[in-house]
Amino acid sequence: MDSTSAVGIWGALEQADMNATLAINSLHSPASDAVWTVFSDKEIWYPLYLLVLILLIVRLGWKKALVVTLSCVLTIVICDQLANFTKEFFGRLRPCWDERMLAAGLHEIGGKSEYYKFGFYSAHAANAFGFAVCSWLGFRNDTRLRWRGYGWGICLWGFLVGLSRIFAGQHFLGDVLVGLLVGALAGWAMAALARLAFRRFRL
C-alpha cells in the first residue's frame, strides 16, 4: 500500500469517526445533559469506589482486598499516564476544539479548557472501564459467588462514563472506543497480577 492510499484510508476513517460522533452527540436534551454531566464528573463517583472497597473487604478479607485495591489503583494510573502520553504524541484535537466539528453543530456540555486541547484517547473511558474490569475480576476471587450481576453493572457504568464524553463534546467516538479497549486490557492484566500475588504469598 502506497502512502497516498494510506492517507486516503486514514482520511476516510477520520471522517467516519467525525460523522459517528456528531450523530451520537446530536441526541441531546436538557434532561440528558444533566445525566451525562453526572457520568462525566469524576469526583461524584468517589462514593462508588469507597463502596466497592468496603465490599471487597467484606467478601475477600482485608489482605486480598488490599491486593485487589492496589491492582485497581495501578490500572487507573497506567490508563491515565498512558493517555497523557498518547494525547501529546498524536496531538488530535478534542471535538470541542475542532473547527470542523463546531461548524457542524457540535453540542458541548461544560465548556472547554485551554490546558486540555488533545483527546486521543479518552482517559475517562479507560480509567472507568479499567476499574470496572479489574474490580470485577477481583471479586471473582470470592468463589462463593459468581459476581456476574456486579460485572455487567459495573462494566455498563464504565461504558456510560465513556459515552458521556461524546455527549459532552470532549471526545470522538474513536477516542472512547480505544479508551475502553485500553482500560479492559489494563484491568485484565492487573487482575492477573493480583492473582499471581495471591498464589505467591498464599493469601
mmCIF file with all atom_site columns, C-alpha atoms in Angstrom:
data_model
loop_
_atom_site.group_PDB
_atom_site.id
_atom_site.type_symbol
_atom_site.label_atom_id
_atom_site.label_alt_id
_atom_site.label_comp_id
_atom_site.label_asym_id
_atom_site.label_entity_id
_atom_site.label_seq_id
_atom_site.pdbx_PDB_ins_code
_atom_site.Cartn_x
_atom_site.Cartn_y
_atom_site.Cartn_z
_atom_site.occupancy
_atom_site.B_iso_or_equiv
_atom_site.pdbx_formal_charge
_atom_site.auth_seq_id
_atom_site.auth_comp_id
_atom_site.auth_asym_id
_atom_site.auth_atom_id
_atom_site.pdbx_PDB_model_num
ATOM 1   C CA . MET A 1 1   ? 0.000   0.000   0.000  1.00 0.00 ? 1   MET A CA 1
ATOM 2   C CA . ASP A 1 2   ? 1.487   3.344   -1.050 1.00 0.00 ? 2   ASP A CA 1
ATOM 3   C CA . SER A 1 3   ? 1.438   6.480   1.111  1.00 0.00 ? 3   SER A CA 1
ATOM 4   C CA . THR A 1 4   ? -1.362  8.081   -0.918 1.00 0.00 ? 4   THR A CA 1
ATOM 5   C CA . SER A 1 5   ? -3.663  5.106   -0.320 1.00 0.00 ? 5   SER A CA 1
ATOM 6   C CA . ALA A 1 6   ? -2.790  5.074   3.385  1.00 0.00 ? 6   ALA A CA 1
ATOM 7   C CA . VAL A 1 7   ? -3.602  8.763   3.709  1.00 0.00 ? 7   VAL A CA 1
ATOM 8   C CA . GLY A 1 8   ? -6.870  8.212   1.853  1.00 0.00 ? 8   GLY A CA 1
ATOM 9   C CA . ILE A 1 9   ? -7.904  5.351   4.137  1.00 0.00 ? 9   ILE A CA 1
ATOM 10  C CA . TRP A 1 10  ? -6.963  7.323   7.258  1.00 0.00 ? 10  TRP A CA 1
ATOM 11  C CA . GLY A 1 11  ? -8.933  10.322  5.963  1.00 0.00 ? 11  GLY A CA 1
ATOM 12  C CA . ALA A 1 12  ? -11.989 8.146   5.368  1.00 0.00 ? 12  ALA A CA 1
ATOM 13  C CA . LEU A 1 13  ? -11.743 6.638   8.857  1.00 0.00 ? 13  LEU A CA 1
ATOM 14  C CA . GLU A 1 14  ? -11.364 10.068  10.423 1.00 0.00 ? 14  GLU A CA 1
ATOM 15  C CA . GLN A 1 15  ? -14.406 11.361  8.546  1.00 0.00 ? 15  GLN A CA 1
ATOM 16  C CA . ALA A 1 16  ? -16.450 8.327   9.590  1.00 0.00 ? 16  ALA A CA 1
ATOM 17  C CA . ASP A 1 17  ? -15.393 8.906   13.198 1.00 0.00 ? 17  ASP A CA 1
ATOM 18  C CA . MET A 1 18  ? -16.435 12.553  12.977 1.00 0.00 ? 18  MET A CA 1
ATOM 19  C CA . ASN A 1 19  ? -19.803 11.666  11.453 1.00 0.00 ? 19  ASN A CA 1
ATOM 20  C CA . ALA A 1 20  ? -20.500 8.988   14.075 1.00 0.00 ? 20  ALA A CA 1
ATOM 21  C CA . THR A 1 21  ? -19.511 11.365  16.871 1.00 0.00 ? 21  THR A CA 1
ATOM 22  C CA . LEU A 1 22  ? -21.808 14.088  15.570 1.00 0.00 ? 22  LEU A CA 1
ATOM 23  C CA . ALA A 1 23  ? -24.671 11.591  15.192 1.00 0.00 ? 23  ALA A CA 1
ATOM 24  C CA . ILE A 1 24  ? -24.331 10.487  18.833 1.00 0.00 ? 24  ILE A CA 1
ATOM 25  C CA . ASN A 1 25  ? -23.689 13.995  20.127 1.00 0.00 ? 25  ASN A CA 1
ATOM 26  C CA . SER A 1 26  ? -26.834 15.317  18.421 1.00 0.00 ? 26  SER A CA 1
ATOM 27  C CA . LEU A 1 27  ? -29.065 13.056  20.572 1.00 0.00 ? 27  LEU A CA 1
ATOM 28  C CA . HIS A 1 28  ? -29.176 15.511  23.438 1.00 0.00 ? 28  HIS A CA 1
ATOM 29  C CA . SER A 1 29  ? -31.752 17.322  25.536 1.00 0.00 ? 29  SER A CA 1
ATOM 30  C CA . PRO A 1 30  ? -31.633 19.362  28.763 1.00 0.00 ? 30  PRO A CA 1
ATOM 31  C CA . ALA A 1 31  ? -32.564 16.232  30.735 1.00 0.00 ? 31  ALA A CA 1
ATOM 32  C CA . SER A 1 32  ? -29.942 14.027  29.088 1.00 0.00 ? 32  SER A CA 1
ATOM 33  C CA . ASP A 1 33  ? -27.326 16.759  29.500 1.00 0.00 ? 33  ASP A CA 1
ATOM 34  C CA . ALA A 1 34  ? -27.873 16.575  33.264 1.00 0.00 ? 34  ALA A CA 1
ATOM 35  C CA . VAL A 1 35  ? -27.435 12.782  33.206 1.00 0.00 ? 35  VAL A CA 1
ATOM 36  C CA . TRP A 1 36  ? -24.271 12.892  31.108 1.00 0.00 ? 36  TRP A CA 1
ATOM 37  C CA . THR A 1 37  ? -22.836 15.624  33.318 1.00 0.00 ? 37  THR A CA 1
ATOM 38  C CA . VAL A 1 38  ? -23.150 13.251  36.269 1.00 0.00 ? 38  VAL A CA 1
ATOM 39  C CA . PHE A 1 39  ? -21.444 10.386  34.420 1.00 0.00 ? 39  PHE A CA 1
ATOM 40  C CA . SER A 1 40  ? -18.678 12.704  33.227 1.00 0.00 ? 40  SER A CA 1
ATOM 41  C CA . ASP A 1 41  ? -17.903 14.049  36.710 1.00 0.00 ? 41  ASP A CA 1
ATOM 42  C CA . LYS A 1 42  ? -15.028 12.082  38.290 1.00 0.00 ? 42  LYS A CA 1
ATOM 43  C CA . GLU A 1 43  ? -15.490 13.303  41.847 1.00 0.00 ? 43  GLU A CA 1
ATOM 44  C CA . ILE A 1 44  ? -19.161 12.376  42.106 1.00 0.00 ? 44  ILE A CA 1
ATOM 45  C CA . TRP A 1 45  ? -18.207 8.690   41.769 1.00 0.00 ? 45  TRP A CA 1
ATOM 46  C CA . TYR A 1 46  ? -15.789 8.602   44.731 1.00 0.00 ? 46  TYR A CA 1
ATOM 47  C CA . PRO A 1 47  ? -18.514 7.083   46.973 1.00 0.00 ? 47  PRO A CA 1
ATOM 48  C CA . LEU A 1 48  ? -18.830 4.234   44.452 1.00 0.00 ? 48  LEU A CA 1
ATOM 49  C CA . TYR A 1 49  ? -15.126 3.461   44.754 1.00 0.00 ? 49  TYR A CA 1
ATOM 50  C CA . LEU A 1 50  ? -15.411 3.518   48.544 1.00 0.00 ? 50  LEU A CA 1
ATOM 51  C CA . LEU A 1 51  ? -18.412 1.174   48.447 1.00 0.00 ? 51  LEU A CA 1
ATOM 52  C CA . VAL A 1 52  ? -16.520 -1.270  46.221 1.00 0.00 ? 52  VAL A CA 1
ATOM 53  C CA . LEU A 1 53  ? -13.553 -1.175  48.618 1.00 0.00 ? 53  LEU A CA 1
ATOM 54  C CA . ILE A 1 54  ? -15.788 -1.935  51.605 1.00 0.00 ? 54  ILE A CA 1
ATOM 55  C CA . LEU A 1 55  ? -17.463 -4.779  49.724 1.00 0.00 ? 55  LEU A CA 1
ATOM 56  C CA . LEU A 1 56  ? -14.061 -6.195  48.766 1.00 0.00 ? 56  LEU A CA 1
ATOM 57  C CA . ILE A 1 57  ? -13.028 -6.281  52.424 1.00 0.00 ? 57  ILE A CA 1
ATOM 58  C CA . VAL A 1 58  ? -16.284 -7.957  53.424 1.00 0.00 ? 58  VAL A CA 1
ATOM 59  C CA . ARG A 1 59  ? -16.118 -10.623 50.709 1.00 0.00 ? 59  ARG A CA 1
ATOM 60  C CA . LEU A 1 60  ? -12.357 -11.264 50.399 1.00 0.00 ? 60  LEU A CA 1
ATOM 61  C CA . GLY A 1 61  ? -10.880 -10.242 53.738 1.00 0.00 ? 61  GLY A CA 1
ATOM 62  C CA . TRP A 1 62  ? -8.556  -7.285  54.202 1.00 0.00 ? 62  TRP A CA 1
ATOM 63  C CA . LYS A 1 63  ? -5.418  -8.929  52.762 1.00 0.00 ? 63  LYS A CA 1
ATOM 64  C CA . LYS A 1 64  ? -6.926  -9.964  49.434 1.00 0.00 ? 64  LYS A CA 1
ATOM 65  C CA . ALA A 1 65  ? -8.961  -6.758  49.344 1.00 0.00 ? 65  ALA A CA 1
ATOM 66  C CA . LEU A 1 66  ? -5.764  -4.735  49.695 1.00 0.00 ? 66  LEU A CA 1
ATOM 67  C CA . VAL A 1 67  ? -4.147  -6.565  46.769 1.00 0.00 ? 67  VAL A CA 1
ATOM 68  C CA . VAL A 1 68  ? -7.233  -6.110  44.565 1.00 0.00 ? 68  VAL A CA 1
ATOM 69  C CA . THR A 1 69  ? -7.472  -2.443  45.541 1.00 0.00 ? 69  THR A CA 1
ATOM 70  C CA . LEU A 1 70  ? -3.822  -1.907  44.621 1.00 0.00 ? 70  LEU A CA 1
ATOM 71  C CA . SER A 1 71  ? -4.411  -3.652  41.296 1.00 0.00 ? 71  SER A CA 1
ATOM 72  C CA . CYS A 1 72  ? -7.324  -1.276  40.589 1.00 0.00 ? 72  CYS A CA 1
ATOM 73  C CA . VAL A 1 73  ? -5.193  1.742   41.522 1.00 0.00 ? 73  VAL A CA 1
ATOM 74  C CA . LEU A 1 74  ? -2.393  0.537   39.231 1.00 0.00 ? 74  LEU A CA 1
ATOM 75  C CA . THR A 1 75  ? -4.907  0.066   36.430 1.00 0.00 ? 75  THR A CA 1
ATOM 76  C CA . ILE A 1 76  ? -6.074  3.672   36.722 1.00 0.00 ? 76  ILE A CA 1
ATOM 77  C CA . VAL A 1 77  ? -2.507  5.002   36.964 1.00 0.00 ? 77  VAL A CA 1
ATOM 78  C CA . ILE A 1 78  ? -1.446  3.079   33.845 1.00 0.00 ? 78  ILE A CA 1
ATOM 79  C CA . CYS A 1 79  ? -4.502  4.151   31.857 1.00 0.00 ? 79  CYS A CA 1
ATOM 80  C CA . ASP A 1 80  ? -4.197  7.769   32.935 1.00 0.00 ? 80  ASP A CA 1
ATOM 81  C CA . GLN A 1 81  ? -0.473  8.184   32.358 1.00 0.00 ? 81  GLN A CA 1
ATOM 82  C CA . LEU A 1 82  ? -0.554  6.376   29.015 1.00 0.00 ? 82  LEU A CA 1
ATOM 83  C CA . ALA A 1 83  ? -3.408  8.652   27.944 1.00 0.00 ? 83  ALA A CA 1
ATOM 84  C CA . ASN A 1 84  ? -1.351  11.719  28.848 1.00 0.00 ? 84  ASN A CA 1
ATOM 85  C CA . PHE A 1 85  ? 1.447   10.424  26.614 1.00 0.00 ? 85  PHE A CA 1
ATOM 86  C CA . THR A 1 86  ? -0.746  9.493   23.641 1.00 0.00 ? 86  THR A CA 1
ATOM 87  C CA . LYS A 1 87  ? -2.640  12.796  23.743 1.00 0.00 ? 87  LYS A CA 1
ATOM 88  C CA . GLU A 1 88  ? 0.585   14.761  23.364 1.00 0.00 ? 88  GLU A CA 1
ATOM 89  C CA . PHE A 1 89  ? 2.110   12.264  20.916 1.00 0.00 ? 89  PHE A CA 1
ATOM 90  C CA . PHE A 1 90  ? -0.818  12.149  18.483 1.00 0.00 ? 90  PHE A CA 1
ATOM 91  C CA . GLY A 1 91  ? -1.989  15.732  19.090 1.00 0.00 ? 91  GLY A CA 1
ATOM 92  C CA . ARG A 1 92  ? -5.553  15.033  17.958 1.00 0.00 ? 92  ARG A CA 1
ATOM 93  C CA . LEU A 1 93  ? -7.813  17.906  18.882 1.00 0.00 ? 93  LEU A CA 1
ATOM 94  C CA . ARG A 1 94  ? -10.860 17.246  21.006 1.00 0.00 ? 94  ARG A CA 1
ATOM 95  C CA . PRO A 1 95  ? -14.147 17.794  19.134 1.00 0.00 ? 95  PRO A CA 1
ATOM 96  C CA . CYS A 1 96  ? -14.783 20.977  21.141 1.00 0.00 ? 96  CYS A CA 1
ATOM 97  C CA . TRP A 1 97  ? -11.519 22.402  19.738 1.00 0.00 ? 97  TRP A CA 1
ATOM 98  C CA . ASP A 1 98  ? -12.055 21.164  16.183 1.00 0.00 ? 98  ASP A CA 1
ATOM 99  C CA . GLU A 1 99  ? -13.457 23.947  13.984 1.00 0.00 ? 99  GLU A CA 1
ATOM 100 C CA . ARG A 1 100 ? -14.997 21.412  11.595 1.00 0.00 ? 100 ARG A CA 1
ATOM 101 C CA . MET A 1 101 ? -16.980 19.820  14.424 1.00 0.00 ? 101 MET A CA 1
ATOM 102 C CA . LEU A 1 102 ? -18.085 23.176  15.810 1.00 0.00 ? 102 LEU A CA 1
ATOM 103 C CA . ALA A 1 103 ? -19.198 24.315  12.358 1.00 0.00 ? 103 ALA A CA 1
ATOM 104 C CA . ALA A 1 104 ? -21.193 21.078  12.002 1.00 0.00 ? 104 ALA A CA 1
ATOM 105 C CA . GLY A 1 105 ? -23.166 21.895  15.159 1.00 0.00 ? 105 GLY A CA 1
ATOM 106 C CA . LEU A 1 106 ? -21.312 20.031  17.919 1.00 0.00 ? 106 LEU A CA 1
ATOM 107 C CA . HIS A 1 107 ? -23.124 20.297  21.246 1.00 0.00 ? 107 HIS A CA 1
ATOM 108 C CA . GLU A 1 108 ? -20.934 20.979  24.291 1.00 0.00 ? 108 GLU A CA 1
ATOM 109 C CA . ILE A 1 109 ? -21.534 20.429  27.994 1.00 0.00 ? 109 ILE A CA 1
ATOM 110 C CA . GLY A 1 110 ? -19.425 22.305  30.484 1.00 0.00 ? 110 GLY A CA 1
ATOM 111 C CA . GLY A 1 111 ? -17.232 24.236  28.056 1.00 0.00 ? 111 GLY A CA 1
ATOM 112 C CA . LYS A 1 112 ? -13.574 23.522  27.331 1.00 0.00 ? 112 LYS A CA 1
ATOM 113 C CA . SER A 1 113 ? -10.195 24.070  28.931 1.00 0.00 ? 113 SER A CA 1
ATOM 114 C CA . GLU A 1 114 ? -7.142  25.721  27.390 1.00 0.00 ? 114 GLU A CA 1
ATOM 115 C CA . TYR A 1 115 ? -4.983  23.070  29.049 1.00 0.00 ? 115 TYR A CA 1
ATOM 116 C CA . TYR A 1 116 ? -6.729  20.027  27.560 1.00 0.00 ? 116 TYR A CA 1
ATOM 117 C CA . LYS A 1 117 ? -6.909  20.504  23.802 1.00 0.00 ? 117 LYS A CA 1
ATOM 118 C CA . PHE A 1 118 ? -5.938  16.979  22.780 1.00 0.00 ? 118 PHE A CA 1
ATOM 119 C CA . GLY A 1 119 ? -8.137  13.941  23.307 1.00 0.00 ? 119 GLY A CA 1
ATOM 120 C CA . PHE A 1 120 ? -6.748  10.669  21.929 1.00 0.00 ? 120 PHE A CA 1
ATOM 121 C CA . TYR A 1 121 ? -7.529  8.526   23.795 1.00 0.00 ? 121 TYR A CA 1
ATOM 122 C CA . SER A 1 122 ? -10.221 9.135   26.448 1.00 0.00 ? 122 SER A CA 1
ATOM 123 C CA . ALA A 1 123 ? -8.730  8.758   29.934 1.00 0.00 ? 123 ALA A CA 1
ATOM 124 C CA . HIS A 1 124 ? -12.246 8.928   31.412 1.00 0.00 ? 124 HIS A CA 1
ATOM 125 C CA . ALA A 1 125 ? -13.267 5.858   29.404 1.00 0.00 ? 125 ALA A CA 1
ATOM 126 C CA . ALA A 1 126 ? -10.042 3.962   30.093 1.00 0.00 ? 126 ALA A CA 1
ATOM 127 C CA . ASN A 1 127 ? -9.985  4.696   33.819 1.00 0.00 ? 127 ASN A CA 1
ATOM 128 C CA . ALA A 1 128 ? -13.627 3.815   34.394 1.00 0.00 ? 128 ALA A CA 1
ATOM 129 C CA . PHE A 1 129 ? -13.654 0.665   32.278 1.00 0.00 ? 129 PHE A CA 1
ATOM 130 C CA . GLY A 1 130 ? -10.273 -0.425  33.604 1.00 0.00 ? 130 GLY A CA 1
ATOM 131 C CA . PHE A 1 131 ? -11.555 -0.109  37.172 1.00 0.00 ? 131 PHE A CA 1
ATOM 132 C CA . ALA A 1 132 ? -14.726 -1.978  36.187 1.00 0.00 ? 132 ALA A CA 1
ATOM 133 C CA . VAL A 1 133 ? -12.877 -4.935  34.664 1.00 0.00 ? 133 VAL A CA 1
ATOM 134 C CA . CYS A 1 134 ? -10.198 -5.127  37.356 1.00 0.00 ? 134 CYS A CA 1
ATOM 135 C CA . SER A 1 135 ? -12.627 -4.933  40.266 1.00 0.00 ? 135 SER A CA 1
ATOM 136 C CA . TRP A 1 136 ? -14.978 -7.474  38.659 1.00 0.00 ? 136 TRP A CA 1
ATOM 137 C CA . LEU A 1 137 ? -12.155 -9.969  38.182 1.00 0.00 ? 137 LEU A CA 1
ATOM 138 C CA . GLY A 1 138 ? -11.025 -9.185  41.712 1.00 0.00 ? 138 GLY A CA 1
ATOM 139 C CA . PHE A 1 139 ? -14.428 -10.076 43.113 1.00 0.00 ? 139 PHE A CA 1
ATOM 140 C CA . ARG A 1 140 ? -14.312 -13.383 41.260 1.00 0.00 ? 140 ARG A CA 1
ATOM 141 C CA . ASN A 1 141 ? -11.665 -14.494 43.742 1.00 0.00 ? 141 ASN A CA 1
ATOM 142 C CA . ASP A 1 142 ? -14.647 -14.914 46.067 1.00 0.00 ? 142 ASP A CA 1
ATOM 143 C CA . THR A 1 143 ? -15.604 -18.404 44.936 1.00 0.00 ? 143 THR A CA 1
ATOM 144 C CA . ARG A 1 144 ? -18.826 -18.390 46.952 1.00 0.00 ? 144 ARG A CA 1
ATOM 145 C CA . LEU A 1 145 ? -20.492 -16.064 44.419 1.00 0.00 ? 145 LEU A CA 1
ATOM 146 C CA . ARG A 1 146 ? -20.211 -15.690 40.667 1.00 0.00 ? 146 ARG A CA 1
ATOM 147 C CA . TRP A 1 147 ? -20.477 -11.855 40.669 1.00 0.00 ? 147 TRP A CA 1
ATOM 148 C CA . ARG A 1 148 ? -21.994 -11.829 37.206 1.00 0.00 ? 148 ARG A CA 1
ATOM 149 C CA . GLY A 1 149 ? -24.519 -9.160  38.167 1.00 0.00 ? 149 GLY A CA 1
ATOM 150 C CA . TYR A 1 150 ? -21.803 -6.895  39.512 1.00 0.00 ? 150 TYR A CA 1
ATOM 151 C CA . GLY A 1 151 ? -19.719 -7.453  36.386 1.00 0.00 ? 151 GLY A CA 1
ATOM 152 C CA . TRP A 1 152 ? -22.468 -6.440  33.987 1.00 0.00 ? 152 TRP A CA 1
ATOM 153 C CA . GLY A 1 153 ? -23.476 -3.495  36.144 1.00 0.00 ? 153 GLY A CA 1
ATOM 154 C CA . ILE A 1 154 ? -20.014 -2.029  36.695 1.00 0.00 ? 154 ILE A CA 1
ATOM 155 C CA . CYS A 1 155 ? -18.998 -2.524  33.050 1.00 0.00 ? 155 CYS A CA 1
ATOM 156 C CA . LEU A 1 156 ? -22.183 -0.768  31.933 1.00 0.00 ? 156 LEU A CA 1
ATOM 157 C CA . TRP A 1 157 ? -21.263 2.088   34.262 1.00 0.00 ? 157 TRP A CA 1
ATOM 158 C CA . GLY A 1 158 ? -17.769 2.265   32.736 1.00 0.00 ? 158 GLY A CA 1
ATOM 159 C CA . PHE A 1 159 ? -19.230 2.287   29.229 1.00 0.00 ? 159 PHE A CA 1
ATOM 160 C CA . LEU A 1 160 ? -21.642 5.099   30.108 1.00 0.00 ? 160 LEU A CA 1
ATOM 161 C CA . VAL A 1 161 ? -18.811 7.165   31.573 1.00 0.00 ? 161 VAL A CA 1
ATOM 162 C CA . GLY A 1 162 ? -17.033 6.856   28.233 1.00 0.00 ? 162 GLY A CA 1
ATOM 163 C CA . LEU A 1 163 ? -20.196 7.619   26.276 1.00 0.00 ? 163 LEU A CA 1
ATOM 164 C CA . SER A 1 164 ? -20.782 10.749  28.343 1.00 0.00 ? 164 SER A CA 1
ATOM 165 C CA . ARG A 1 165 ? -17.585 12.235  26.924 1.00 0.00 ? 165 ARG A CA 1
ATOM 166 C CA . ILE A 1 166 ? -19.061 12.139  23.423 1.00 0.00 ? 166 ILE A CA 1
ATOM 167 C CA . PHE A 1 167 ? -22.214 13.927  24.569 1.00 0.00 ? 167 PHE A CA 1
ATOM 168 C CA . ALA A 1 168 ? -20.063 16.490  26.379 1.00 0.00 ? 168 ALA A CA 1
ATOM 169 C CA . GLY A 1 169 ? -18.213 17.235  23.138 1.00 0.00 ? 169 GLY A CA 1
ATOM 170 C CA . GLN A 1 170 ? -14.892 16.268  24.734 1.00 0.00 ? 170 GLN A CA 1
ATOM 171 C CA . HIS A 1 171 ? -14.058 13.139  22.734 1.00 0.00 ? 171 HIS A CA 1
ATOM 172 C CA . PHE A 1 172 ? -14.629 11.477  19.397 1.00 0.00 ? 172 PHE A CA 1
ATOM 173 C CA . LEU A 1 173 ? -16.189 8.024   19.312 1.00 0.00 ? 173 LEU A CA 1
ATOM 174 C CA . GLY A 1 174 ? -12.805 6.600   18.326 1.00 0.00 ? 174 GLY A CA 1
ATOM 175 C CA . ASP A 1 175 ? -11.170 8.165   21.392 1.00 0.00 ? 175 ASP A CA 1
ATOM 176 C CA . VAL A 1 176 ? -13.729 6.478   23.624 1.00 0.00 ? 176 VAL A CA 1
ATOM 177 C CA . LEU A 1 177 ? -13.540 3.061   21.938 1.00 0.00 ? 177 LEU A CA 1
ATOM 178 C CA . VAL A 1 178 ? -9.758  2.992   22.201 1.00 0.00 ? 178 VAL A CA 1
ATOM 179 C CA . GLY A 1 179 ? -10.039 4.137   25.819 1.00 0.00 ? 179 GLY A CA 1
ATOM 180 C CA . LEU A 1 180 ? -12.429 1.285   26.614 1.00 0.00 ? 180 LEU A CA 1
ATOM 181 C CA . LEU A 1 181 ? -10.060 -1.218  24.983 1.00 0.00 ? 181 LEU A CA 1
ATOM 182 C CA . VAL A 1 182 ? -7.009  0.118   26.835 1.00 0.00 ? 182 VAL A CA 1
ATOM 183 C CA . GLY A 1 183 ? -8.952  0.044   30.101 1.00 0.00 ? 183 GLY A CA 1
ATOM 184 C CA . ALA A 1 184 ? -10.117 -3.539  29.552 1.00 0.00 ? 184 ALA A CA 1
ATOM 185 C CA . LEU A 1 185 ? -6.595  -4.743  28.772 1.00 0.00 ? 185 LEU A CA 1
ATOM 186 C CA . ALA A 1 186 ? -5.012  -2.890  31.686 1.00 0.00 ? 186 ALA A CA 1
ATOM 187 C CA . GLY A 1 187 ? -7.719  -4.099  34.077 1.00 0.00 ? 187 GLY A CA 1
ATOM 188 C CA . TRP A 1 188 ? -7.309  -7.690  32.942 1.00 0.00 ? 188 TRP A CA 1
ATOM 189 C CA . ALA A 1 189 ? -3.502  -7.520  33.224 1.00 0.00 ? 189 ALA A CA 1
ATOM 190 C CA . MET A 1 190 ? -3.549  -6.021  36.725 1.00 0.00 ? 190 MET A CA 1
ATOM 191 C CA . ALA A 1 191 ? -6.183  -8.523  37.875 1.00 0.00 ? 191 ALA A CA 1
ATOM 192 C CA . ALA A 1 192 ? -3.945  -11.336 36.597 1.00 0.00 ? 192 ALA A CA 1
ATOM 193 C CA . LEU A 1 193 ? -1.048  -9.803  38.530 1.00 0.00 ? 193 LEU A CA 1
ATOM 194 C CA . ALA A 1 194 ? -3.218  -9.778  41.662 1.00 0.00 ? 194 ALA A CA 1
ATOM 195 C CA . ARG A 1 195 ? -3.966  -13.497 41.231 1.00 0.00 ? 195 ARG A CA 1
ATOM 196 C CA . LEU A 1 196 ? -0.250  -14.185 40.940 1.00 0.00 ? 196 LEU A CA 1
ATOM 197 C CA . ALA A 1 197 ? 0.278   -12.289 44.211 1.00 0.00 ? 197 ALA A CA 1
ATOM 198 C CA . PHE A 1 198 ? -2.406  -14.439 45.877 1.00 0.00 ? 198 PHE A CA 1
ATOM 199 C CA . ARG A 1 199 ? -0.547  -17.605 44.847 1.00 0.00 ? 199 ARG A CA 1
ATOM 200 C CA . ARG A 1 200 ? 2.915   -16.227 45.607 1.00 0.00 ? 200 ARG A CA 1
ATOM 201 C CA . PHE A 1 201 ? 2.039   -15.097 49.120 1.00 0.00 ? 201 PHE A CA 1
ATOM 202 C CA . ARG A 1 202 ? -0.614  -17.811 49.697 1.00 0.00 ? 202 ARG A CA 1
ATOM 203 C CA . LEU A 1 203 ? -3.377  -15.353 50.502 1.00 0.00 ? 203 LEU A CA 1
#
